[in-house]
Backbone as numpy.savetxt, mean C-alpha at the origin, in Angstrom:
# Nx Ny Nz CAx CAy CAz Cx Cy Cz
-10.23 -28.10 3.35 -11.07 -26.91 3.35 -10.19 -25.66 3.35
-10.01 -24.50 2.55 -9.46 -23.27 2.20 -10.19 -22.88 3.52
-8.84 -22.03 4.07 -9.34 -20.92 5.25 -9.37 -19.47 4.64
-9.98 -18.74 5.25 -10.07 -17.51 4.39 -8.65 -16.72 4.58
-7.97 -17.03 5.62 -6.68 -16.24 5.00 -6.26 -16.73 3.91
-6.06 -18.42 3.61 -5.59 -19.03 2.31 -6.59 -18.42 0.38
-7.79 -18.25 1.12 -8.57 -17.51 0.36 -7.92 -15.98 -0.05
-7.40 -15.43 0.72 -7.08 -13.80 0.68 -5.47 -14.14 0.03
-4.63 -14.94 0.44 -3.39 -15.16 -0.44 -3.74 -15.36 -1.88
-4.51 -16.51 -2.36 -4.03 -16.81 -3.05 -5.13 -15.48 -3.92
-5.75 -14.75 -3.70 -6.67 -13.49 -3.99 -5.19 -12.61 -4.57
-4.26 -12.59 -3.50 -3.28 -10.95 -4.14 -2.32 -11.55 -4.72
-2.39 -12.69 -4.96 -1.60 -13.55 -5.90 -1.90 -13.44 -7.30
-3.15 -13.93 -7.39 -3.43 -13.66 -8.88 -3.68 -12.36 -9.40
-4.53 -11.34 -8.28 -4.25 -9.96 -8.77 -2.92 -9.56 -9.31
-1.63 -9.62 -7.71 -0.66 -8.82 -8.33 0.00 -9.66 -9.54
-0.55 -11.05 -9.82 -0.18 -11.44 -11.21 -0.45 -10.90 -12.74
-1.53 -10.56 -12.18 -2.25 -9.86 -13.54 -2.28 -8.44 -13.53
-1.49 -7.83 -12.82 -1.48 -6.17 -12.67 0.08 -5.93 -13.08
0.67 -7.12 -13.09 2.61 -7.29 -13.50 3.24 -6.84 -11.88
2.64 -6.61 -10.85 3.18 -6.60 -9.73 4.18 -7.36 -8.93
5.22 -7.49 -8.55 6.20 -8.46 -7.96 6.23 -8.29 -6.22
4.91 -9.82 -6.31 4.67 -10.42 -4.81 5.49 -9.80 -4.21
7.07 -10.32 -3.93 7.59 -10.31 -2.96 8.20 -8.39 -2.47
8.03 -7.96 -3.14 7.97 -6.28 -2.78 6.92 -5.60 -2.50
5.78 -6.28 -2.43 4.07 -5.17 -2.60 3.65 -5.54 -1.25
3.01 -4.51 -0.75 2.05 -4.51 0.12 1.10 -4.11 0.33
-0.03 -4.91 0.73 -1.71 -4.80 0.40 -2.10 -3.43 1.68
-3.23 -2.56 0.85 -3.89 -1.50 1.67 -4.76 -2.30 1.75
-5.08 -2.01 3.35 -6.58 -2.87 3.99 -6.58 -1.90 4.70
-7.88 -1.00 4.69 -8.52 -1.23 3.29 -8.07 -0.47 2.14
-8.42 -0.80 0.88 -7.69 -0.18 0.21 -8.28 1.34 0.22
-7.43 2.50 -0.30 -7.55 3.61 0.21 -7.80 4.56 -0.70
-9.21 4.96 -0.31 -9.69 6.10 -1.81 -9.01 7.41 -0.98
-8.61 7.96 -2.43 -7.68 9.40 -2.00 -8.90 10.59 -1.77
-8.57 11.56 -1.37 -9.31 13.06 -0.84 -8.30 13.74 -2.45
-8.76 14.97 -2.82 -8.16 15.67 -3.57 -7.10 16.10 -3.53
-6.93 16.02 -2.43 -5.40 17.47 -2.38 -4.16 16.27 -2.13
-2.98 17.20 -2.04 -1.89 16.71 -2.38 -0.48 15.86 -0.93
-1.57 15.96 -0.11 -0.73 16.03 1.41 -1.23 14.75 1.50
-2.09 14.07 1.46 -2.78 12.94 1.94 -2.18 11.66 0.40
-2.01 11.87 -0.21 -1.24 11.18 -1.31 0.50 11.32 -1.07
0.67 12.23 -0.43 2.43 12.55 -0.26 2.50 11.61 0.98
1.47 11.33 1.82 2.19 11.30 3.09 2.06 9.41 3.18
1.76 8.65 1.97 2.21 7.62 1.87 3.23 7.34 1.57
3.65 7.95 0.89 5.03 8.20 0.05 6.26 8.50 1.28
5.79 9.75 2.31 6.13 9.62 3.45 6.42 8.41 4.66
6.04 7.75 4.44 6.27 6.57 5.27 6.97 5.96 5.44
7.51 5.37 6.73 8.70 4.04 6.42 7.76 2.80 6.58
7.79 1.91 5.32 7.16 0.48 5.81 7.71 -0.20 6.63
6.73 -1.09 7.50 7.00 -1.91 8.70 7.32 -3.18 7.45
7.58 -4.25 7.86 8.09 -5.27 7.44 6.96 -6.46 7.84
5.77 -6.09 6.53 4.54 -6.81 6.83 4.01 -6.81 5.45
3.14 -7.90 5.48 2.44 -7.95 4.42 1.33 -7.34 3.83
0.73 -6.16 5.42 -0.05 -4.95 4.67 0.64 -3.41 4.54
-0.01 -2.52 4.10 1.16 -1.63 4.04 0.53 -0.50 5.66
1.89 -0.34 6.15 1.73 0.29 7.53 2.77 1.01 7.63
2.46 2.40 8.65 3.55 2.92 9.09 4.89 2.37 10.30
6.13 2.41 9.97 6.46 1.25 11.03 6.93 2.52 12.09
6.03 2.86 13.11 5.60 3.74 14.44 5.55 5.03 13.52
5.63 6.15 13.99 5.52 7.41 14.19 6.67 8.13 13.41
7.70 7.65 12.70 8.55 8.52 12.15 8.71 8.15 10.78
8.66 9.34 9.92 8.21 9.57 8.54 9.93 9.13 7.70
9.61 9.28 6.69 10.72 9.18 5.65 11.33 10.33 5.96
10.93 11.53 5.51 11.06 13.13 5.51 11.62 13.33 6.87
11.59 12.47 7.80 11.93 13.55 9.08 13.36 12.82 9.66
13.25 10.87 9.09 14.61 10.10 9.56 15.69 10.77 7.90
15.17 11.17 7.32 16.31 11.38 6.16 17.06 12.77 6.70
16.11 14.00 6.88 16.57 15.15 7.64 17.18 14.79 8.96
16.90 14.21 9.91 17.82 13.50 10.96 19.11 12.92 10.16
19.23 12.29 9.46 20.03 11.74 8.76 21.61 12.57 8.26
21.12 13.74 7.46 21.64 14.50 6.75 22.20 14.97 8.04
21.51 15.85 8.73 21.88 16.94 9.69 23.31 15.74 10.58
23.23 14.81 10.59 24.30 14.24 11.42 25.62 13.41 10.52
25.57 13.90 9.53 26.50 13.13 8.10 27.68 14.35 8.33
29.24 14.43 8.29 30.05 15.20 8.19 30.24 15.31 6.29
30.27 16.47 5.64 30.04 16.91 4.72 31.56 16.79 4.27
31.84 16.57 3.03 33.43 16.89 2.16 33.64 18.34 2.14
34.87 18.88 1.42 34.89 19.78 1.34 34.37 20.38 -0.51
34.08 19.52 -1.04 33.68 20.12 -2.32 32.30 20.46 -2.32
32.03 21.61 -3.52 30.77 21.96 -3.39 30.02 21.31 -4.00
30.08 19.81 -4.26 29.14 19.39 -5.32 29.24 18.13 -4.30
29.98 17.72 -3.32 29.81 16.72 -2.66 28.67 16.57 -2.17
27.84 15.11 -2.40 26.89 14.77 -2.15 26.22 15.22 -0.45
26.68 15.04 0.22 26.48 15.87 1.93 26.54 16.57 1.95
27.33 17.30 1.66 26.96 18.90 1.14 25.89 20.10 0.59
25.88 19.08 -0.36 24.67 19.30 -1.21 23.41 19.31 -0.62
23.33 18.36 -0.02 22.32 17.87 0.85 21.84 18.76 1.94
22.53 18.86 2.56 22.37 20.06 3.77 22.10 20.89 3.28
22.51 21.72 2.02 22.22 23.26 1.34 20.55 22.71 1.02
20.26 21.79 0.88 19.06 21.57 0.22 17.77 21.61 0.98
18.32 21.00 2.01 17.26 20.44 3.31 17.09 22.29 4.34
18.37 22.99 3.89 18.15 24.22 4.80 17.28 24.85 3.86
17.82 25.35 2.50 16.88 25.84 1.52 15.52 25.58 1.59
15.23 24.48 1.51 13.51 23.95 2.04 13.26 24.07 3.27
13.58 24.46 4.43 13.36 25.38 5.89 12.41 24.69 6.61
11.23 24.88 6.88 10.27 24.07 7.29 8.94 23.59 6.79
9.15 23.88 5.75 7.86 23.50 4.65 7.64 21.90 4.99
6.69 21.82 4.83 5.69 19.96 4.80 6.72 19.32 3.53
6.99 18.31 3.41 7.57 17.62 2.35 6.88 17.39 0.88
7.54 17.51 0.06 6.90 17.43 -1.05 7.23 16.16 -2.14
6.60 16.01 -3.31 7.05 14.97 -4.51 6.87 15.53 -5.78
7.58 15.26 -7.09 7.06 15.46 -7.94 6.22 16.01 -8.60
5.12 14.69 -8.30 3.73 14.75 -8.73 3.02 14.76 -7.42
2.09 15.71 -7.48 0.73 15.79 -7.18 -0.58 15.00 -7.41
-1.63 15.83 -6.79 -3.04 14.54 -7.32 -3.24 14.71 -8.47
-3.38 15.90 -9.05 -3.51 16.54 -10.35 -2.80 16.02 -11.01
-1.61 15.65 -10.92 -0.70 15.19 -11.86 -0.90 13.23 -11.89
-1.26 13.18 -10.84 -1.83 11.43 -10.44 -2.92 11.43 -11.70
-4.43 12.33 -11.55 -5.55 11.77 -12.07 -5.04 12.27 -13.37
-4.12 12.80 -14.04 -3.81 13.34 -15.71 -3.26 11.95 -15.85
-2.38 11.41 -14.91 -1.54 9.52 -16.12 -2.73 8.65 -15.50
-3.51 9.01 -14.74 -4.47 7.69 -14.30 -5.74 7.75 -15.14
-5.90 8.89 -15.96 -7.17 9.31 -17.32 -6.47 8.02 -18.41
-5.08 8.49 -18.46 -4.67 7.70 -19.74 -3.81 6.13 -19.27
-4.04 5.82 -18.02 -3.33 4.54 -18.04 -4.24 3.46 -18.24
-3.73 2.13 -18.87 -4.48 1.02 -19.29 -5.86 0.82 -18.14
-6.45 -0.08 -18.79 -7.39 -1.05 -17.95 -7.18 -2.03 -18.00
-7.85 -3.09 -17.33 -7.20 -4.20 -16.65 -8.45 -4.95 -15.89
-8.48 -6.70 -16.69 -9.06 -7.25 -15.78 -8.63 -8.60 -15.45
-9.60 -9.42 -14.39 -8.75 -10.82 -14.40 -10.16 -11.46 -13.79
-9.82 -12.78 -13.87 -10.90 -13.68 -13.39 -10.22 -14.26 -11.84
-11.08 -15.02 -11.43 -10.37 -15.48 -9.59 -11.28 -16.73 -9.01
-11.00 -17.76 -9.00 -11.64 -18.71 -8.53 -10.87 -19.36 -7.33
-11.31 -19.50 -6.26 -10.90 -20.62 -5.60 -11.90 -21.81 -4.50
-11.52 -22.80 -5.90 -12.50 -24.22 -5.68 -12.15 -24.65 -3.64
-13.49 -24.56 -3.34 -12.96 -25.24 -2.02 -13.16 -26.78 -2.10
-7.15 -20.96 10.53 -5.77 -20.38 10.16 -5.45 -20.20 11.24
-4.47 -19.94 10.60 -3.12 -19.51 11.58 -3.25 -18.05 11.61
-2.53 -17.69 12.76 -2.89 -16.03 12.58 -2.52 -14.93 11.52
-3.33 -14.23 11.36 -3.51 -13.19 10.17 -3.32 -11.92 10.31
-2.59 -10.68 9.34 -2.99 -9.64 9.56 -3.93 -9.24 8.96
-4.64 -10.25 7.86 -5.49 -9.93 7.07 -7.25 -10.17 7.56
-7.96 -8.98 7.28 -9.37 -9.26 7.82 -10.36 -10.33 7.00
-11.43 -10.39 7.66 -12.22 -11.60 7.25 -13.31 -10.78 6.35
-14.25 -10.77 5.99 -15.19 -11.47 5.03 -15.99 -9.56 4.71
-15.94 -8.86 5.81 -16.42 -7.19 5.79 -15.05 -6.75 6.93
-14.75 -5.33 6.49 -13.74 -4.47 7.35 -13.84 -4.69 8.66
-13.09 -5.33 8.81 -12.57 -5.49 10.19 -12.89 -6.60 11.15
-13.59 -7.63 10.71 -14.00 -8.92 11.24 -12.40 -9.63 11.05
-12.67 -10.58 11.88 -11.83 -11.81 11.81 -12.04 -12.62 10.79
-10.87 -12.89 10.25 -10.83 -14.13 9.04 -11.34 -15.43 9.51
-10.91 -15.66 11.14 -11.39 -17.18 11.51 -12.99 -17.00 12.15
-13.43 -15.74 11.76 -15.13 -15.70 12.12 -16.03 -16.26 11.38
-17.16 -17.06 11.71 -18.05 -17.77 11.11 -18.37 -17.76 10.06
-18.74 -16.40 9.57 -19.55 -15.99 8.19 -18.00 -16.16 7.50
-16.99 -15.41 7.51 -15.73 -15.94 6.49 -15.27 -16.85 6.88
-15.33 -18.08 7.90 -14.83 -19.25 7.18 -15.96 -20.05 6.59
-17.00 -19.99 6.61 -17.85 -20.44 6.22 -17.65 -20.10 4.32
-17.61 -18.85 4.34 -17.53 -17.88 2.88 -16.52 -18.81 1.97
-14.78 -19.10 2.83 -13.86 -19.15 2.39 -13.86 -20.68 1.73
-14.55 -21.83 2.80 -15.10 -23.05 2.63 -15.38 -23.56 1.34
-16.51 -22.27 1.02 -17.56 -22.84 -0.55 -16.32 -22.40 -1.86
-16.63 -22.73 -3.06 -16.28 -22.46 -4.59 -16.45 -20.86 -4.09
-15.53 -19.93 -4.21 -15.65 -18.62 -5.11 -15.08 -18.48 -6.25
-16.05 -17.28 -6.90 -15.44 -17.19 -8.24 -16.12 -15.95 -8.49
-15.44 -15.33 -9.28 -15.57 -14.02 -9.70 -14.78 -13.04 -11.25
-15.45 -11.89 -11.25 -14.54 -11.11 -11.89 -13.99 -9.63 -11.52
-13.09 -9.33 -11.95 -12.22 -7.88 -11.14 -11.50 -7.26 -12.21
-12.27 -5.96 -12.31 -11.83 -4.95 -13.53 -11.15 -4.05 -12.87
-10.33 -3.30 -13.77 -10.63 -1.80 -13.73 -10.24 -1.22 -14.88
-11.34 0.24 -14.97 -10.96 0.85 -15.76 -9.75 1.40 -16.18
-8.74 1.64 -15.47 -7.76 2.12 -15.48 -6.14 1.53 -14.19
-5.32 1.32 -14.36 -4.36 1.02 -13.37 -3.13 1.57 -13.69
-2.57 2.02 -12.51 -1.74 3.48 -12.50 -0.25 2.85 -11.77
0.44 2.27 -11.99 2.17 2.42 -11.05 2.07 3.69 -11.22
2.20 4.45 -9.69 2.64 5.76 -9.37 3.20 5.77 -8.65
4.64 6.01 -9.12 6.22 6.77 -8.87 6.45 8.56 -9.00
6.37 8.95 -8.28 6.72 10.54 -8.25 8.39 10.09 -7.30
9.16 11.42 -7.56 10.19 11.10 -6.56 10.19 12.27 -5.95
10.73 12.35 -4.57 10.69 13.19 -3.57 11.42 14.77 -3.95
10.67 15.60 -3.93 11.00 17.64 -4.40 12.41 17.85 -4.14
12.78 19.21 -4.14 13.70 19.28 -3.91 15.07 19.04 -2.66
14.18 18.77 -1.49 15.05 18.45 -0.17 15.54 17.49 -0.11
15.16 16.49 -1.12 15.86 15.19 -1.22 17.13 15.15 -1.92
18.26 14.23 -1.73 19.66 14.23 -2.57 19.69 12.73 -2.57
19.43 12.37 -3.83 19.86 10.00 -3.42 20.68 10.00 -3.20
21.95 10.73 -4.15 23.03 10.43 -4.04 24.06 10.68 -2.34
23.56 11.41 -1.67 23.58 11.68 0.07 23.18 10.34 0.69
22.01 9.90 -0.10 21.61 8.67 0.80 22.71 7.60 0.35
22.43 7.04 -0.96 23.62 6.14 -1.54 24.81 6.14 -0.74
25.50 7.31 -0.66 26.48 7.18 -0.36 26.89 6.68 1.66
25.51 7.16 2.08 25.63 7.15 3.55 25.62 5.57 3.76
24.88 4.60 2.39 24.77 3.48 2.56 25.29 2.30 2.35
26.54 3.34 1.29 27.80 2.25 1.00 28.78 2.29 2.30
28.97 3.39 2.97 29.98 3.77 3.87 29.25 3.62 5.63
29.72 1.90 5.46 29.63 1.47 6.89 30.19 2.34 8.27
31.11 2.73 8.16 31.61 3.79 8.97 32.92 4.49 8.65
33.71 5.86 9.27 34.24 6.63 8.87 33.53 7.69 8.40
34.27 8.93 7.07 33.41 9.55 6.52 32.29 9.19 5.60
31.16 9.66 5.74 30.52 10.38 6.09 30.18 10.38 7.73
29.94 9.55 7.94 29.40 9.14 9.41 30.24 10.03 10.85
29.24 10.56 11.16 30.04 11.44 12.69 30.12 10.78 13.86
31.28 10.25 14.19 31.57 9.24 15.52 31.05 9.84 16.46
30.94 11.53 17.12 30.19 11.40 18.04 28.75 11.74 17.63
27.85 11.16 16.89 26.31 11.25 16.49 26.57 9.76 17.37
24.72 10.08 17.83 24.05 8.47 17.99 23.79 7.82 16.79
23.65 8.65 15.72 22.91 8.22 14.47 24.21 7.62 13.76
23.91 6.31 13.52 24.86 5.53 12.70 24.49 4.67 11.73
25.27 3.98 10.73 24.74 3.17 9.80 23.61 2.15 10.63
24.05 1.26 11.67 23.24 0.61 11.82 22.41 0.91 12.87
22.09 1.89 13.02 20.76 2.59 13.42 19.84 3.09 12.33
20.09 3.06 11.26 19.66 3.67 10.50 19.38 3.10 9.15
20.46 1.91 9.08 19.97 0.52 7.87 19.66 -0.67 7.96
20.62 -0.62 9.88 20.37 -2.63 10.54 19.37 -2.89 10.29
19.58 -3.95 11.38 18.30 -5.18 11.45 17.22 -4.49 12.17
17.63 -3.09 13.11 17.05 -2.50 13.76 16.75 -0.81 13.49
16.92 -0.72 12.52 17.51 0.50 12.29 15.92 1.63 11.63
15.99 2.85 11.25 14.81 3.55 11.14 14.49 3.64 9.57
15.50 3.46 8.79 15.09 3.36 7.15 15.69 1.95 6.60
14.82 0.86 7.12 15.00 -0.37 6.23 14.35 -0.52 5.13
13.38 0.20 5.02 12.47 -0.10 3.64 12.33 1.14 2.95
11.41 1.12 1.59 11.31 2.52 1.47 10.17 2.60 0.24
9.06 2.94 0.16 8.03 3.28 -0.81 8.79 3.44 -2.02
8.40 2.55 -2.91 8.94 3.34 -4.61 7.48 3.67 -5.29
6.69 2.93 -5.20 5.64 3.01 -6.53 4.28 2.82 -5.46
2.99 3.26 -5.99 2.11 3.04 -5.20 0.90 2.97 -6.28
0.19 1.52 -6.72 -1.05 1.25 -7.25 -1.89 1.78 -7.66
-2.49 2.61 -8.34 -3.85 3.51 -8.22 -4.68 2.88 -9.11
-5.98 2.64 -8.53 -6.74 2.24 -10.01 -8.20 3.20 -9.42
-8.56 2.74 -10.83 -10.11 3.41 -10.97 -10.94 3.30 -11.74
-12.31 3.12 -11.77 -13.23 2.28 -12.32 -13.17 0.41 -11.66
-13.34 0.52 -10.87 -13.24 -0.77 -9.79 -14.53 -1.34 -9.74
-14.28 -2.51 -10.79 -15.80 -3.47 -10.56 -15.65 -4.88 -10.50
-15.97 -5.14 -8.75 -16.15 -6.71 -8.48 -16.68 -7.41 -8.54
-16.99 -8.71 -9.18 -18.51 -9.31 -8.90 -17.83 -10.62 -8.36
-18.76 -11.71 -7.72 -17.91 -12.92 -7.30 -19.11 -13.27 -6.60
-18.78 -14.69 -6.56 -20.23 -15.60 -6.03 -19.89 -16.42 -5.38
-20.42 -16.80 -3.81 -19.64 -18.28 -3.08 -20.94 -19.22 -3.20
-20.44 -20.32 -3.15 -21.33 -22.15 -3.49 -22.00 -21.93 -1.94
-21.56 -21.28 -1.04 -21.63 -21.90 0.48 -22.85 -21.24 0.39
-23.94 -21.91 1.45 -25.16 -21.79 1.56 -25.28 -21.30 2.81
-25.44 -19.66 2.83 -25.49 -18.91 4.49 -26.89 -19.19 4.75
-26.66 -18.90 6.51 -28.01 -19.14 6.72 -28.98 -17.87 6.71
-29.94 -17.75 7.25 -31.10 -16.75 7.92 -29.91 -15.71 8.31
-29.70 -16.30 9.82 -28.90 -15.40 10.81 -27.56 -14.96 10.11
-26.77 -15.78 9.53 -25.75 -15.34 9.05 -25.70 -13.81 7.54
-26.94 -14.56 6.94 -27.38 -13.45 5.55 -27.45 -11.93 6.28
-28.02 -12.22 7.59 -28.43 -10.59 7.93 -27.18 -10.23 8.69
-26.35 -10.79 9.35 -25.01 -10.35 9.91 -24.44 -9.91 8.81
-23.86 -10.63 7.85 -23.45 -9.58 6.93 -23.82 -8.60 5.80
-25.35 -8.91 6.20 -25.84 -7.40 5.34 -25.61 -6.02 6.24
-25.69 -6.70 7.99 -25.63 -5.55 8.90 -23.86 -5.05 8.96
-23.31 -5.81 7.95 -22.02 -5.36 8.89 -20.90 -4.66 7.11
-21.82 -4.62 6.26 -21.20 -4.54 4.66 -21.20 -3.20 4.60
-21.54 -2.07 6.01 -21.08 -0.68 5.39 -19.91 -0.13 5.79
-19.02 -1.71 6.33 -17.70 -1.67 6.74 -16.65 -2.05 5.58
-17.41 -2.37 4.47 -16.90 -2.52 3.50 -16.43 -3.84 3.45
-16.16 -4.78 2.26 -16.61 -6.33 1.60 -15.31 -6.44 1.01
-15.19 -7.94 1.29 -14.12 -8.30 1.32 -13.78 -8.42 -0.61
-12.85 -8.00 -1.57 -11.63 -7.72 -0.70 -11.06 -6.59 -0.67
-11.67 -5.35 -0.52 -11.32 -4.08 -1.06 -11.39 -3.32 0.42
-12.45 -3.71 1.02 -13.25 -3.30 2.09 -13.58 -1.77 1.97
-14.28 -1.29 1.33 -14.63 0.25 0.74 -15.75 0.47 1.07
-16.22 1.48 2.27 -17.17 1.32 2.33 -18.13 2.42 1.54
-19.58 2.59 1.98 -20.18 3.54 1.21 -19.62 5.02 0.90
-19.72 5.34 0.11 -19.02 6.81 -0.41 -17.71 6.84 -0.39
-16.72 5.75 0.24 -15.42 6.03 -0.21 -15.63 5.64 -1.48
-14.68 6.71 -2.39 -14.53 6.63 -4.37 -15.98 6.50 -4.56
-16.80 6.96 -4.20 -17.70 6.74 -4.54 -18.50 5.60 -4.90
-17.97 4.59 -4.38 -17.90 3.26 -4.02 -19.99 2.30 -3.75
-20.18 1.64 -4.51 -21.23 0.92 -3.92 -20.98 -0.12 -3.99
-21.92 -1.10 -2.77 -21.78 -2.52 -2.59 -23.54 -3.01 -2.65
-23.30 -4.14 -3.46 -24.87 -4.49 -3.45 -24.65 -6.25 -3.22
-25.36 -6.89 -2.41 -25.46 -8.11 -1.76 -26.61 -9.09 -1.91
-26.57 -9.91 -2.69 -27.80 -10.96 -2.48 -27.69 -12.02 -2.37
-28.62 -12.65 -1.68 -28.57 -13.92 -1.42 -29.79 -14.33 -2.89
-29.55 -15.94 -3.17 -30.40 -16.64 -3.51 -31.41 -17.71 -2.66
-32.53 -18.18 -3.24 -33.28 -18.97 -2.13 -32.52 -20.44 -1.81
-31.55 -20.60 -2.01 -30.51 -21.24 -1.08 -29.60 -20.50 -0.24
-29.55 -19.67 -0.51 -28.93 -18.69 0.58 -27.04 -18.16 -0.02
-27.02 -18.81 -0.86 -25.87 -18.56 -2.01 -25.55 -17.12 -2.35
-24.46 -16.40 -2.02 -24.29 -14.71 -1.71 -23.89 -14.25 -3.01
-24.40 -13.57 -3.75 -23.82 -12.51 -4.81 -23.55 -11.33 -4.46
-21.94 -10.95 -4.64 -21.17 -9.17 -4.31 -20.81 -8.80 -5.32
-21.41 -7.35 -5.65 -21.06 -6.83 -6.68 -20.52 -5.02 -5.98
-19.51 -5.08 -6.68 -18.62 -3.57 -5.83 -18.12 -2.72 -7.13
-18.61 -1.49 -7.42 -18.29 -0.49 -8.19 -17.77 0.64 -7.28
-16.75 1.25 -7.77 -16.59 2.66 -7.38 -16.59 3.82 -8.70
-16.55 5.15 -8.27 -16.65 6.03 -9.53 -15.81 5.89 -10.70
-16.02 6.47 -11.84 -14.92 6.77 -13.12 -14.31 7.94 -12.37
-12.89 7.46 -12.34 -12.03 8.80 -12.27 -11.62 8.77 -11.21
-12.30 7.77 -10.10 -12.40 7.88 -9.01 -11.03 7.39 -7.91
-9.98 8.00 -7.74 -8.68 6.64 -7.71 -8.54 6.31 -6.13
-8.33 4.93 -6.39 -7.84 4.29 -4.84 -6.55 3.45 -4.76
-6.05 3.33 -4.37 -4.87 3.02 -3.46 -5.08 1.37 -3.22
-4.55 0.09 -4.20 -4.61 -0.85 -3.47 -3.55 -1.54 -3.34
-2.51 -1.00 -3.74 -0.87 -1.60 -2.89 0.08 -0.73 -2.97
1.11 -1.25 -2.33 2.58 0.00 -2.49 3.69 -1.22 -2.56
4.59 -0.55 -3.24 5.96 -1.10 -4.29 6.69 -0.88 -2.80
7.42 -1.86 -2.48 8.37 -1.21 -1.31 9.64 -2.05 -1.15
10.64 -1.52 -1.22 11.66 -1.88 -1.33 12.88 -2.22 -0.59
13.45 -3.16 -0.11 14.60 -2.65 0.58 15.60 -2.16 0.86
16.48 -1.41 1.47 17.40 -0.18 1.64 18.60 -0.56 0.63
18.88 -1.86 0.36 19.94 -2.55 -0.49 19.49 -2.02 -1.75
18.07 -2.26 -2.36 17.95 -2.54 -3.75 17.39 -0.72 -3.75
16.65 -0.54 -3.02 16.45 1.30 -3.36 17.55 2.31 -3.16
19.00 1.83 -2.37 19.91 2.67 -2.64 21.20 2.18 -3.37
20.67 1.02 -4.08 22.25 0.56 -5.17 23.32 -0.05 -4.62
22.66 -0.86 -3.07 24.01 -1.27 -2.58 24.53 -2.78 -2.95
């Protein structure tokens, strides 16, 4: 019998198969995440250091933008003016205390997400251990009744979208790679200031504050799910998860009005569940991020 976490694997398996995504770098938004307009709430994923998990999370309280400026400010600089630490510091003072910036903007997001492909795929799986992944509506347990019950029967379905976006912007002007690169080839000595706390392996170890690092982040839009389970819910169970679907349905978990998002639910007179999930044209959400480790995002 498929448990519904085994249900939800082998789910971002065949997605990120058919989206050209590479498993072992992506990490799933639960839920996935319709954007607001403006440009701070799209940056500040980008902002993040990933935790070392299979959904995408902040790992505690400290941003990209604020361990890289920690970073810089404690690097001893060359004496040339084009030396990468150098550079760096002129850059990070020049930008003063402004919010961090990228590239691209939302505006500049929904102009390549008008013209990027569409994309669909089919998903069947013929019918745990602990999970970070939720069960059957936002925020239930995977080992709860109604989803293992769900996960049990034949699903099968289809999953469009109108459009799917890899979005890569790279970080404005306060950023220098080549500052980072270099802080990351040079285990110790110069650059590194013997009396800073801040050292390579505080800062790349096993323990350290920038082990990972956002490259690319998913966007799609025009999002339409349909999918049908064999399993035969009951009475009580049909109305638990009609009462609990404005938490949003598995596997997107979106609820009403995010992207403009609807979910419509029926049972048949066997009790056999049909989900069908649209969100708006144009409308973009967030359902993974590219993330990398400090080796392969700084060339070491």
């Amino acid at each position: 019998m498929t448990s519904f976490v085994e249900l939800q694997q082998r789910f971002i398996t065949t997605e990120f198969g058919a989206l050209g995504i590479v498993a072992s770098h992506a990490q799933v938004l639960q839920p996935a995440s319709a954007l607001p307009t403006d440009d701070a709430t799209l940056w500040s994923l980008f902002n993040t250091i990933p935790s070392d998990s299979t959904l995408f999370s902040p790992d505690g309280d400290e941003t990209f933008f604020a361990a890289y400026s920690a970073l810089i400010d404690s690097l001893i600089p060359g004496s040339g003016l084009l030396d990468p630490i150098a550079v760096a510091k002129r850059k990070l003072e020049e930008w003063g205390h402004a919010d961090p910036a990228w590239s691209v903007g939302y505006a500049g997001l929904i102009s390549q997400l008008n013209l990027a492909p569409s994309n669909e795929f089919p998903f069947s799986n013929p019918g745990g251990p602990a999970s970070p992944f939720w069960g059957l509506w936002g925020g239930s347990a995977p080992a709860s009744g109604q989803s293992v019950a769900f996960a049990a029967g034949d699903v099968s379905g289809q999953f469009a979208f109108a459009n799917v976006l890899p979005f890569a912007p790279t970080p404005s002007d306060w950023y220098v790679s080549s500052a980072l690169s270099l802080a990351y080839a040079k285990h110790s000595g110069k650059p590194w200031n013997p009396d800073s706390p801040i050292t390579w392996d505080s800062t790349f170890g096993p323990s350290g504050n920038m082990q990972r690092f956002v490259t690319s982040l998913y966007v799609v839009a025009g999002l339409s799910a349909q999918y049908v389970s064999s399993t035969k819910f009951s009475k009580a169970d049909q109305q638990a998860i009609q009462e609990n679907a404005a938490d949003g349905m598995w596997p997107y978990y979106l609820g009403p009005g995010a992207a403009g998002a609807t979910t419509k639910i029926q049972f048949d007179a066997q009790g056999k569940m049909k989900v069908g999930l649209t969100t708006g044209s144009g409308q973009p959400v967030v359902i993974a991020a590219l993330v990398l480790p400090a080796a392969q995002y700084l060339g070491g």
